[in-house]
PDB file of C-alpha atoms and ligand atoms in Angstrom:
ATOM      1  CA  MET P   1     -22.455 -18.150   1.725  1.00 54.00           C
ATOM      2  CA  HIS P   2     -23.940 -21.283   0.122  1.00 70.00           C
ATOM      3  CA  ALA P   3     -26.320 -22.758   2.569  1.00 86.00           C
ATOM      4  CA  SER P   4     -29.230 -25.197   2.661  1.00 94.00           C
ATOM      5  CA  THR P   5     -32.685 -23.977   3.500  1.00 96.00           C
ATOM      6  CA  ASP P   6     -32.330 -25.348   7.037  1.00 97.00           C
ATOM      7  CA  GLU P   7     -29.067 -23.451   7.409  1.00 97.00           C
ATOM      8  CA  TRP P   8     -30.789 -20.261   6.282  1.00 98.00           C
ATOM      9  CA  LEU P   9     -33.550 -20.786   8.791  1.00 98.00           C
ATOM     10  CA  HIS P  10     -30.924 -21.363  11.480  1.00 98.00           C
ATOM     11  CA  TYR P  11     -29.060 -18.233  10.423  1.00 98.00           C
ATOM     12  CA  PHE P  12     -32.183 -16.039  10.757  1.00 98.00           C
ATOM     13  CA  GLN P  13     -33.238 -17.690  14.006  1.00 98.00           C
ATOM     14  CA  THR P  14     -29.782 -17.070  15.476  1.00 98.00           C
ATOM     15  CA  ASN P  15     -29.479 -13.532  14.094  1.00 98.00           C
ATOM     16  CA  ARG P  16     -32.812 -12.618  15.687  1.00 96.00           C
ATOM     17  CA  ALA P  17     -30.871 -12.610  18.977  1.00 95.00           C
ATOM     18  CA  ARG P  18     -28.187 -10.198  17.831  1.00 95.00           C
ATOM     19  CA  PRO P  19     -27.966  -7.336  20.327  1.00 93.00           C
ATOM     20  CA  ALA P  20     -30.042  -4.291  19.346  1.00 91.00           C
ATOM     21  CA  LEU P  21     -28.015  -1.284  18.288  1.00 94.00           C
ATOM     22  CA  PRO P  22     -27.625   1.016  21.307  1.00 93.00           C
ATOM     23  CA  LEU P  23     -29.972   3.992  21.325  1.00 93.00           C
ATOM     24  CA  PRO P  24     -27.891   6.718  19.694  1.00 94.00           C
ATOM     25  CA  GLU P  25     -27.052   9.973  21.456  1.00 95.00           C
ATOM     26  CA  PRO P  26     -28.138  13.184  19.624  1.00 96.00           C
ATOM     27  CA  ILE P  27     -25.843  13.854  16.644  1.00 96.00           C
ATOM     28  CA  THR P  28     -25.217  17.551  16.334  1.00 95.00           C
ATOM     29  CA  THR P  29     -21.700  17.776  14.947  1.00 94.00           C
ATOM     30  CA  LEU P  30     -22.296  17.160  11.255  1.00 97.00           C
ATOM     31  CA  GLU P  31     -21.786  19.875   8.721  1.00 96.00           C
ATOM     32  CA  PRO P  32     -25.320  21.165   7.746  1.00 97.00           C
ATOM     33  CA  ALA P  33     -25.247  20.022   4.088  1.00 97.00           C
ATOM     34  CA  LEU P  34     -24.183  16.520   5.145  1.00 98.00           C
ATOM     35  CA  HIS P  35     -26.686  16.443   7.983  1.00 98.00           C
ATOM     36  CA  ARG P  36     -29.522  17.370   5.621  1.00 98.00           C
ATOM     37  CA  ALA P  37     -28.511  14.942   2.925  1.00 98.00           C
ATOM     38  CA  LEU P  38     -27.996  12.083   5.382  1.00 98.00           C
ATOM     39  CA  VAL P  39     -31.419  12.649   6.909  1.00 98.00           C
ATOM     40  CA  ARG P  40     -33.060  12.557   3.433  1.00 96.00           C
ATOM     41  CA  ALA P  41     -31.280   9.345   2.496  1.00 97.00           C
ATOM     42  CA  LEU P  42     -32.089   7.613   5.805  1.00 97.00           C
ATOM     43  CA  GLN P  43     -35.739   8.700   5.490  1.00 96.00           C
ATOM     44  CA  CYS P  44     -35.846   7.088   2.063  1.00 94.00           C
ATOM     45  CA  PHE P  45     -34.139   3.890   3.215  1.00 95.00           C
ATOM     46  CA  HIS P  46     -36.446   3.733   6.212  1.00 95.00           C
ATOM     47  CA  LEU P  47     -39.443   3.478   3.886  1.00 92.00           C
ATOM     48  CA  GLY P  48     -37.801   0.627   1.985  1.00 90.00           C
ATOM     49  CA  GLU P  49     -36.969  -1.223   5.208  1.00 93.00           C
ATOM     50  CA  ALA P  50     -40.495  -0.791   6.536  1.00 89.00           C
ATOM     51  CA  GLY P  51     -42.284  -1.588   3.295  1.00 81.00           C
ATOM     52  CA  GLU P  52     -41.913  -5.349   2.979  1.00 75.00           C
ATOM     53  CA  GLY P  53     -44.310  -6.549   5.635  1.00 75.00           C
ATOM     54  CA  ARG P  54     -46.836  -8.122   3.204  1.00 79.00           C
ATOM     55  CA  LEU P  55     -44.331 -10.559   1.775  1.00 84.00           C
ATOM     56  CA  GLY P  56     -43.982 -12.249   5.155  1.00 85.00           C
ATOM     57  CA  ALA P  57     -47.664 -13.309   5.141  1.00 86.00           C
ATOM     58  CA  GLU P  58     -47.713 -13.989   1.412  1.00 87.00           C
ATOM     59  CA  ILE P  59     -44.737 -16.303   1.394  1.00 90.00           C
ATOM     60  CA  LEU P  60     -46.482 -18.762   3.708  1.00 90.00           C
ATOM     61  CA  ARG P  61     -49.398 -19.175   1.254  1.00 91.00           C
ATOM     62  CA  VAL P  62     -47.896 -19.094  -2.251  1.00 92.00           C
ATOM     63  CA  ARG P  63     -47.415 -22.221  -4.293  1.00 93.00           C
ATOM     64  CA  ASP P  64     -43.748 -22.412  -5.182  1.00 94.00           C
ATOM     65  CA  PRO P  65     -41.780 -25.652  -5.366  1.00 94.00           C
ATOM     66  CA  ALA P  66     -38.607 -23.633  -4.719  1.00 96.00           C
ATOM     67  CA  LEU P  67     -39.906 -22.829  -1.243  1.00 96.00           C
ATOM     68  CA  ASP P  68     -39.787 -25.567   1.371  1.00 96.00           C
ATOM     69  CA  ALA P  69     -41.082 -25.063   4.917  1.00 97.00           C
ATOM     70  CA  ALA P  70     -37.686 -23.969   6.239  1.00 97.00           C
ATOM     71  CA  LEU P  71     -37.184 -21.382   3.533  1.00 97.00           C
ATOM     72  CA  ARG P  72     -40.687 -19.986   3.976  1.00 97.00           C
ATOM     73  CA  GLU P  73     -40.009 -19.540   7.653  1.00 97.00           C
ATOM     74  CA  ALA P  74     -36.620 -18.040   6.885  1.00 97.00           C
ATOM     75  CA  VAL P  75     -38.300 -15.472   4.595  1.00 96.00           C
ATOM     76  CA  VAL P  76     -40.717 -14.548   7.382  1.00 96.00           C
ATOM     77  CA  LEU P  77     -37.734 -13.886   9.665  1.00 97.00           C
ATOM     78  CA  TYR P  78     -35.967 -12.077   6.831  1.00 96.00           C
ATOM     79  CA  VAL P  79     -38.910  -9.667   6.500  1.00 95.00           C
ATOM     80  CA  ALA P  80     -38.950  -9.255  10.287  1.00 95.00           C
ATOM     81  CA  GLU P  81     -35.252  -8.384  10.161  1.00 96.00           C
ATOM     82  CA  GLU P  82     -36.047  -5.619   7.665  1.00 96.00           C
ATOM     83  CA  GLY P  83     -38.542  -4.365  10.224  1.00 95.00           C
ATOM     84  CA  ARG P  84     -35.757  -4.260  12.800  1.00 96.00           C
ATOM     85  CA  HIS P  85     -33.629  -2.270  10.316  1.00 97.00           C
ATOM     86  CA  ALA P  86     -36.547   0.161   9.930  1.00 96.00           C
ATOM     87  CA  ARG P  87     -36.716   0.681  13.699  1.00 96.00           C
ATOM     88  CA  GLU P  88     -32.955   1.167  13.966  1.00 97.00           C
ATOM     89  CA  VAL P  89     -32.860   3.662  11.073  1.00 98.00           C
ATOM     90  CA  ALA P  90     -35.792   5.486  12.672  1.00 97.00           C
ATOM     91  CA  GLN P  91     -33.815   5.721  15.951  1.00 97.00           C
ATOM     92  CA  LEU P  92     -30.843   7.159  14.076  1.00 98.00           C
ATOM     93  CA  LEU P  93     -33.155   9.663  12.407  1.00 98.00           C
ATOM     94  CA  GLY P  94     -34.366  10.602  15.872  1.00 98.00           C
ATOM     95  CA  ALA P  95     -30.749  11.180  16.979  1.00 98.00           C
ATOM     96  CA  LEU P  96     -30.351  13.442  13.948  1.00 98.00           C
ATOM     97  CA  GLY P  97     -33.417  15.444  15.112  1.00 97.00           C
ATOM     98  CA  ALA P  98     -35.555  14.174  12.205  1.00 97.00           C
ATOM     99  CA  ARG P  99     -38.603  12.034  11.668  1.00 95.00           C
ATOM    100  CA  THR P 100     -39.549   9.223   9.338  1.00 95.00           C
ATOM    101  CA  LEU P 101     -41.556   9.996   6.184  1.00 91.00           C
ATOM    102  CA  ALA P 102     -44.700   8.599   4.619  1.00 82.00           C
ATOM    103  CA  GLY P 103     -43.429   8.150   1.034  1.00 66.00           C
ATOM    104  CA  HIS P 104     -40.594   9.003  -1.331  1.00 58.00           C
ATOM    105  CA  ARG P 105     -40.149   8.689  -5.082  1.00 58.00           C
ATOM    106  CA  SER P 106     -37.313   6.183  -5.320  1.00 59.00           C
ATOM    107  CA  GLU P 107     -38.796   3.950  -2.641  1.00 58.00           C
ATOM    108  CA  LEU P 108     -42.168   4.230  -4.352  1.00 61.00           C
ATOM    109  CA  TRP P 109     -40.566   2.957  -7.509  1.00 61.00           C
ATOM    110  CA  PHE P 110     -39.485  -0.260  -5.807  1.00 62.00           C
ATOM    111  CA  ARG P 111     -42.753  -0.562  -3.989  1.00 63.00           C
ATOM    112  CA  THR P 112     -44.869  -0.141  -7.095  1.00 66.00           C
ATOM    113  CA  LEU P 113     -42.864  -2.770  -8.892  1.00 62.00           C
ATOM    114  CA  ARG P 114     -43.125  -5.113  -5.950  1.00 59.00           C
ATOM    115  CA  ARG P 115     -46.863  -4.745  -5.562  1.00 63.00           C
ATOM    116  CA  SER P 116     -47.667  -5.235  -9.223  1.00 63.00           C
ATOM    117  CA  ALA P 117     -45.753  -8.494  -9.400  1.00 71.00           C
ATOM    118  CA  GLY P 118     -45.924 -12.149  -8.451  1.00 82.00           C
ATOM    119  CA  HIS P 119     -43.931 -13.205  -5.424  1.00 86.00           C
ATOM    120  CA  ARG P 120     -40.838 -14.290  -7.428  1.00 91.00           C
ATOM    121  CA  THR P 121     -40.615 -10.901  -9.114  1.00 89.00           C
ATOM    122  CA  LYS P 122     -41.150  -9.368  -5.722  1.00 88.00           C
ATOM    123  CA  MET P 123     -38.295 -11.411  -4.266  1.00 93.00           C
ATOM    124  CA  LEU P 124     -36.086 -10.408  -7.215  1.00 94.00           C
ATOM    125  CA  THR P 125     -36.960  -6.730  -6.738  1.00 92.00           C
ATOM    126  CA  ILE P 126     -36.105  -6.967  -3.053  1.00 93.00           C
ATOM    127  CA  ALA P 127     -32.884  -8.802  -3.953  1.00 96.00           C
ATOM    128  CA  ALA P 128     -31.976  -5.877  -6.221  1.00 96.00           C
ATOM    129  CA  ALA P 129     -32.758  -3.460  -3.391  1.00 95.00           C
ATOM    130  CA  GLU P 130     -30.373  -5.505  -1.185  1.00 97.00           C
ATOM    131  CA  VAL P 131     -27.531  -4.628  -3.583  1.00 98.00           C
ATOM    132  CA  VAL P 132     -28.002  -0.875  -3.172  1.00 97.00           C
ATOM    133  CA  GLY P 133     -28.631  -1.468   0.567  1.00 97.00           C
ATOM    134  CA  VAL P 134     -25.304  -3.229   1.049  1.00 98.00           C
ATOM    135  CA  VAL P 135     -23.446  -0.475  -0.753  1.00 98.00           C
ATOM    136  CA  PHE P 136     -25.307   2.386   0.900  1.00 98.00           C
ATOM    137  CA  TYR P 137     -24.829   1.084   4.411  1.00 98.00           C
ATOM    138  CA  GLU P 138     -21.174   0.169   3.877  1.00 98.00           C
ATOM    139  CA  MET P 139     -20.638   3.678   2.489  1.00 98.00           C
ATOM    140  CA  LEU P 140     -22.054   5.118   5.748  1.00 98.00           C
ATOM    141  CA  ALA P 141     -19.732   2.851   7.745  1.00 98.00           C
ATOM    142  CA  SER P 142     -16.616   3.816   5.784  1.00 98.00           C
ATOM    143  CA  GLN P 143     -17.244   7.507   5.101  1.00 98.00           C
ATOM    144  CA  LEU P 144     -18.735   8.327   8.491  1.00 98.00           C
ATOM    145  CA  ALA P 145     -16.416   6.222  10.626  1.00 97.00           C
ATOM    146  CA  HIS P 146     -15.948   9.296  12.857  1.00 96.00           C
ATOM    147  CA  VAL P 147     -19.658   9.273  13.796  1.00 97.00           C
ATOM    148  CA  PRO P 148     -19.935   6.069  15.825  1.00 96.00           C
ATOM    149  CA  ALA P 149     -23.719   5.672  15.797  1.00 97.00           C
ATOM    150  CA  VAL P 150     -23.861   6.019  12.005  1.00 98.00           C
ATOM    151  CA  ALA P 151     -20.820   3.800  11.409  1.00 98.00           C
ATOM    152  CA  ARG P 152     -22.187   1.106  13.728  1.00 97.00           C
ATOM    153  CA  LEU P 153     -25.554   1.080  11.999  1.00 98.00           C
ATOM    154  CA  GLY P 154     -23.898   1.080   8.586  1.00 98.00           C
ATOM    155  CA  SER P 155     -21.645  -1.881   9.336  1.00 98.00           C
ATOM    156  CA  VAL P 156     -24.268  -3.998  11.159  1.00 98.00           C
ATOM    157  CA  ILE P 157     -27.087  -3.452   8.682  1.00 98.00           C
ATOM    158  CA  GLY P 158     -24.726  -3.615   5.700  1.00 98.00           C
ATOM    159  CA  ARG P 159     -23.560  -7.056   6.840  1.00 98.00           C
ATOM    160  CA  GLU P 160     -27.150  -8.226   7.285  1.00 98.00           C
ATOM    161  CA  GLU P 161     -28.165  -6.957   3.845  1.00 98.00           C
ATOM    162  CA  ALA P 162     -25.267  -8.937   2.358  1.00 98.00           C
ATOM    163  CA  ALA P 163     -26.600 -12.065   4.067  1.00 98.00           C
ATOM    164  CA  HIS P 164     -30.072 -11.260   2.694  1.00 98.00           C
ATOM    165  CA  LEU P 165     -28.669 -11.118  -0.816  1.00 98.00           C
ATOM    166  CA  ALA P 166     -26.924 -14.450  -0.282  1.00 97.00           C
ATOM    167  CA  MET P 167     -30.201 -15.995   0.881  1.00 97.00           C
ATOM    168  CA  GLN P 168     -31.917 -14.623  -2.190  1.00 97.00           C
ATOM    169  CA  ARG P 169     -29.226 -16.210  -4.270  1.00 96.00           C
ATOM    170  CA  SER P 170     -29.906 -19.586  -2.627  1.00 96.00           C
ATOM    171  CA  TYR P 171     -33.622 -19.167  -3.309  1.00 97.00           C
ATOM    172  CA  PHE P 172     -33.128 -18.288  -6.978  1.00 97.00           C
ATOM    173  CA  GLU P 173     -30.735 -21.215  -7.394  1.00 95.00           C
ATOM    174  CA  ARG P 174     -33.662 -23.396  -6.296  1.00 96.00           C
ATOM    175  CA  VAL P 175     -35.969 -21.537  -8.712  1.00 96.00           C
ATOM    176  CA  THR P 176     -33.703 -22.094 -11.701  1.00 94.00           C
ATOM    177  CA  SER P 177     -32.654 -25.601 -10.547  1.00 91.00           C
ATOM    178  CA  GLY P 178     -29.871 -25.849 -13.074  1.00 86.00           C
ATOM    179  CA  SER P 179     -31.738 -24.390 -16.071  1.00 92.00           C
ATOM    180  CA  ARG P 180     -29.365 -22.014 -17.895  1.00 92.00           C
ATOM    181  CA  ALA P 181     -32.264 -20.327 -19.747  1.00 94.00           C
ATOM    182  CA  LYS P 182     -34.131 -19.568 -16.469  1.00 94.00           C
ATOM    183  CA  ARG P 183     -30.875 -18.369 -14.861  1.00 94.00           C
ATOM    184  CA  LEU P 184     -30.198 -16.038 -17.737  1.00 94.00           C
ATOM    185  CA  ALA P 185     -33.729 -14.619 -17.647  1.00 94.00           C
ATOM    186  CA  ILE P 186     -33.406 -13.965 -13.916  1.00 95.00           C
ATOM    187  CA  ASP P 187     -29.932 -12.420 -14.235  1.00 96.00           C
ATOM    188  CA  VAL P 188     -31.091 -10.089 -17.017  1.00 96.00           C
ATOM    189  CA  ALA P 189     -34.147  -8.957 -15.074  1.00 95.00           C
ATOM    190  CA  PHE P 190     -32.070  -8.574 -11.897  1.00 97.00           C
ATOM    191  CA  GLY P 191     -29.454  -6.511 -13.742  1.00 96.00           C
ATOM    192  CA  ALA P 192     -32.140  -4.228 -15.166  1.00 96.00           C
ATOM    193  CA  ILE P 193     -33.756  -3.632 -11.792  1.00 95.00           C
ATOM    194  CA  VAL P 194     -30.388  -3.022 -10.084  1.00 97.00           C
ATOM    195  CA  SER P 195     -29.344  -0.562 -12.782  1.00 96.00           C
ATOM    196  CA  ALA P 196     -32.601   1.407 -12.507  1.00 95.00           C
ATOM    197  CA  GLY P 197     -32.355   1.393  -8.719  1.00 95.00           C
ATOM    198  CA  VAL P 198     -28.729   2.561  -8.735  1.00 96.00           C
ATOM    199  CA  ALA P 199     -29.474   5.368 -11.198  1.00 95.00           C
ATOM    200  CA  THR P 200     -32.487   6.562  -9.244  1.00 94.00           C
ATOM    201  CA  LEU P 201     -30.660   6.459  -5.946  1.00 94.00           C
ATOM    202  CA  ALA P 202     -27.496   8.128  -7.238  1.00 94.00           C
ATOM    203  CA  PHE P 203     -29.611  10.932  -8.662  1.00 94.00           C
ATOM    204  CA  ASP P 204     -31.937  11.399  -5.701  1.00 94.00           C
ATOM    205  CA  HIS P 205     -29.097  11.359  -3.188  1.00 96.00           C
ATOM    206  CA  ARG P 206     -26.441  13.201  -5.194  1.00 96.00           C
ATOM    207  CA  ASP P 207     -26.087  15.747  -2.331  1.00 97.00           C
ATOM    208  CA  LEU P 208     -25.173  12.949   0.066  1.00 98.00           C
ATOM    209  CA  PHE P 209     -22.631  11.516  -2.357  1.00 97.00           C
ATOM    210  CA  ARG P 210     -21.081  14.920  -2.755  1.00 97.00           C
ATOM    211  CA  ALA P 211     -20.979  15.539   1.003  1.00 97.00           C
ATOM    212  CA  LEU P 212     -19.355  12.137   1.592  1.00 97.00           C
ATOM    213  CA  GLY P 213     -16.871  12.516  -1.273  1.00 96.00           C
ATOM    214  CA  VAL P 214     -18.174   9.466  -3.090  1.00 97.00           C
ATOM    215  CA  THR P 215     -18.651   9.689  -6.867  1.00 96.00           C
ATOM    216  CA  ARG P 216     -21.721   8.177  -8.479  1.00 94.00           C
ATOM    217  CA  GLY P 217     -19.356   6.115 -10.607  1.00 95.00           C
ATOM    218  CA  ASP P 218     -17.702   4.622  -7.503  1.00 96.00           C
ATOM    219  CA  PHE P 219     -21.114   3.854  -6.085  1.00 97.00           C
ATOM    220  CA  ALA P 220     -22.299   2.232  -9.331  1.00 96.00           C
ATOM    221  CA  MET P 221     -19.129   0.168  -9.609  1.00 97.00           C
ATOM    222  CA  ARG P 222     -19.434  -1.128  -6.086  1.00 97.00           C
ATOM    223  CA  CYS P 223     -23.085  -1.989  -6.761  1.00 98.00           C
ATOM    224  CA  ALA P 224     -22.037  -3.922  -9.870  1.00 97.00           C
ATOM    225  CA  GLU P 225     -19.491  -5.811  -7.779  1.00 97.00           C
ATOM    226  CA  ILE P 226     -22.086  -6.744  -5.167  1.00 98.00           C
ATOM    227  CA  ALA P 227     -24.671  -7.599  -7.866  1.00 97.00           C
ATOM    228  CA  ARG P 228     -22.189 -10.119  -9.293  1.00 96.00           C
ATOM    229  CA  THR P 229     -22.233 -12.043  -6.007  1.00 96.00           C
ATOM    230  CA  PHE P 230     -25.864 -12.776  -6.841  1.00 96.00           C
ATOM    231  CA  THR P 231     -25.497 -13.519 -10.565  1.00 93.00           C
ATOM    232  CA  SER P 232     -22.149 -15.289 -10.789  1.00 79.00           C
ATOM    233  CA  ALA P 233     -22.247 -19.043 -11.279  1.00 64.00           C
ATOM    234  CA  ALA P 234     -22.131 -21.122  -8.088  1.00 55.00           C
TER     235      ALA P 234
HETATM  236 FE1  FE2 E   1     -32.719  -3.910   5.508  1.00 59.34          FE
HETATM  237 FE1  FE2 E   2     -32.344  -6.670   3.385  1.00 59.34          FE
END
């Protein structure tokens, strides 16, 4: 999706009205190893979804010629949308008889990087997290199609993460504004963050991959494919 900043604002304003995911019924039919691994992964993703609140306030103040008023407001709505994901993942955890957590290593990794950085690096880190988000949620939708609440969440949130990545792409196109050197620097940094994120996630959640019958290689390849939608030339 190649869109102007006004179109992005419109997208987020419209998507704010998408119907909330129905409150899931208790899920008690999963095989114990899968149940456990799914809970762990969702707890970890919940932290990532819930951890971006600061950027919403920050983006309104920072000096950045790549941000016009519409895009700033779009980013505020983008962050709010991540908050909605956090609530929906928390509800699913509730249906699985589990709670949300206060902190986890792989999420901490992203968070530490985000906090230590300027807002552009922060945006790039979040863009990299979108890549693993798209692939993780679509994996839930495809591998757990027989568990409607999980499949529904996977497909709805996966679609929204893909839109987030596309918005990030529009933002970074404005940042680079045709400079090949800047574009290359961003793509290299982005690739490095994605690779580290994919490796961490594939290791931390190897039990889930095993239970779902997904190899780490398949996951990494799909992440590379999605990452190319951000880095490939317009
Ligand atoms: Fe999200
Ligand atoms: Fe996202």
